CSV table of C-alpha atoms in Angstrom, one decimal:
chain,number,residue,atom,x,y,z
A,19,MET,CA,95.8,96.1,97.1
A,20,TYR,CA,97.2,98.5,94.8
A,21,GLN,CA,95.8,99.0,91.1
A,22,ASN,CA,98.2,100.0,88.5
A,23,ASN,CA,97.6,101.6,85.2
A,24,ILE,CA,101.0,101.0,83.5
A,25,THR,CA,101.0,100.8,79.8
A,26,VAL,CA,103.7,98.6,78.5
A,27,VAL,CA,105.0,98.9,75.0
A,28,CYS,CA,107.2,96.3,73.5
A,29,GLU,CA,108.9,97.6,70.2
A,30,ASN,CA,112.3,97.3,68.6
A,31,GLY,CA,113.5,95.0,71.5
A,32,LYS,CA,112.5,97.5,74.2
A,33,ILE,CA,109.9,97.5,76.8
A,34,SER,CA,108.7,100.5,78.6
A,35,ARG,CA,107.2,101.2,81.9
A,36,GLY,CA,106.4,104.8,81.9
A,37,GLU,CA,109.3,106.8,81.0
A,38,THR,CA,111.7,103.9,81.6
A,39,TRP,CA,112.8,101.8,78.7
A,40,LEU,CA,114.4,98.5,79.4
A,41,GLY,CA,116.4,96.8,76.5
A,42,ILE,CA,115.2,93.2,75.9
A,43,PRO,CA,115.7,91.0,72.9
A,44,GLN,CA,113.1,91.1,70.4
A,45,ASN,CA,112.4,87.3,70.7
A,46,VAL,CA,111.4,88.0,74.3
A,47,CYS,CA,108.9,90.5,73.1
A,48,GLN,CA,107.4,87.7,70.9
A,49,ASN,CA,107.4,85.0,73.7
A,50,LYS,CA,104.0,85.3,75.3
A,51,PRO,CA,104.7,83.5,78.7
A,52,ILE,CA,107.8,85.6,79.1
A,53,MET,CA,106.0,88.7,78.3
A,54,GLN,CA,103.2,87.8,80.7
A,55,PHE,CA,105.8,87.3,83.6
A,56,LEU,CA,107.6,90.5,82.7
A,57,LEU,CA,104.3,92.5,82.6
A,58,LYS,CA,103.5,91.0,86.1
A,59,VAL,CA,107.0,92.1,87.5
A,60,ILE,CA,106.5,95.5,86.0
A,61,GLY,CA,103.1,95.9,87.6
A,62,GLU,CA,104.4,94.8,90.8
A,63,LEU,CA,107.2,97.6,90.6
A,64,GLY,CA,104.3,100.1,90.2
A,65,ASN,CA,102.7,98.6,93.4
A,66,ILE,CA,105.9,99.0,95.2
A,67,ASP,CA,106.2,102.7,94.0
A,68,GLU,CA,102.7,103.4,95.2
A,69,TYR,CA,103.4,101.6,98.5
A,70,ILE,CA,106.5,103.6,99.1
A,71,THR,CA,104.8,106.8,98.4
A,72,ASP,CA,102.0,106.0,100.9
A,73,LEU,CA,104.6,105.1,103.6
A,74,LYS,CA,106.2,108.4,103.0
A,75,GLY,CA,102.8,110.2,103.3
A,76,GLU,CA,102.3,108.3,106.7
A,77,VAL,CA,105.8,109.1,108.0
A,78,ASN,CA,105.0,112.8,107.2
A,79,ARG,CA,101.8,112.7,108.9
A,80,LEU,CA,103.2,111.1,112.1
A,81,LYS,CA,106.0,113.6,112.1
A,82,GLU,CA,103.5,116.5,112.0
A,83,GLN,CA,101.5,115.0,114.6
A,84,GLU,CA,104.6,114.6,116.9
A,85,ILE,CA,105.7,118.1,116.1
A,86,ALA,CA,102.2,119.5,117.1
A,87,LYS,CA,102.3,117.5,120.3
A,88,LEU,CA,105.7,119.0,121.3
A,89,GLN,CA,104.7,122.6,120.4
A,90,GLU,CA,101.6,122.0,122.6
A,91,HIS,CA,103.8,120.8,125.5
A,92,LYS,CA,106.2,123.7,124.9
A,93,SER,CA,103.3,126.2,125.1
A,94,SER,CA,101.9,124.7,128.1
A,95,LEU,CA,105.5,124.9,129.8
A,96,ILE,CA,105.8,128.7,128.8
A,97,ASN,CA,102.3,129.5,130.2
A,98,SER,CA,103.3,127.5,133.4
A,99,VAL,CA,106.3,129.7,133.9
A,100,VAL,CA,104.6,132.9,133.0
A,101,THR,CA,101.7,132.3,135.4
A,102,GLY,CA,104.2,131.3,138.1
A,103,LYS,CA,103.1,127.8,138.5
A,104,VAL,CA,106.7,126.6,137.7
A,105,LYS,CA,109.6,128.5,139.0
A,106,VAL,CA,112.8,128.4,136.9
A,107,CYS,CA,116.0,128.3,138.9
């Protein structure tokens, strides 16, 4: 599970998540149950951002791994041709 360290500020009818400000009515800022729900949703958005970042990292890792395998195979084929184990027609 992801932890999020999002500071939410509610002032002048706006709620912020990092650099993003969302316009909401001032009475929503004063409604504790609604604010708790909004904070939960905003927190989950932070979790989704982290999850997407992790997925991108995993995709890049797998891509690099596959590239390394292909380069190794290419080197092996070139070596086989050079040593005469494989004849190119």
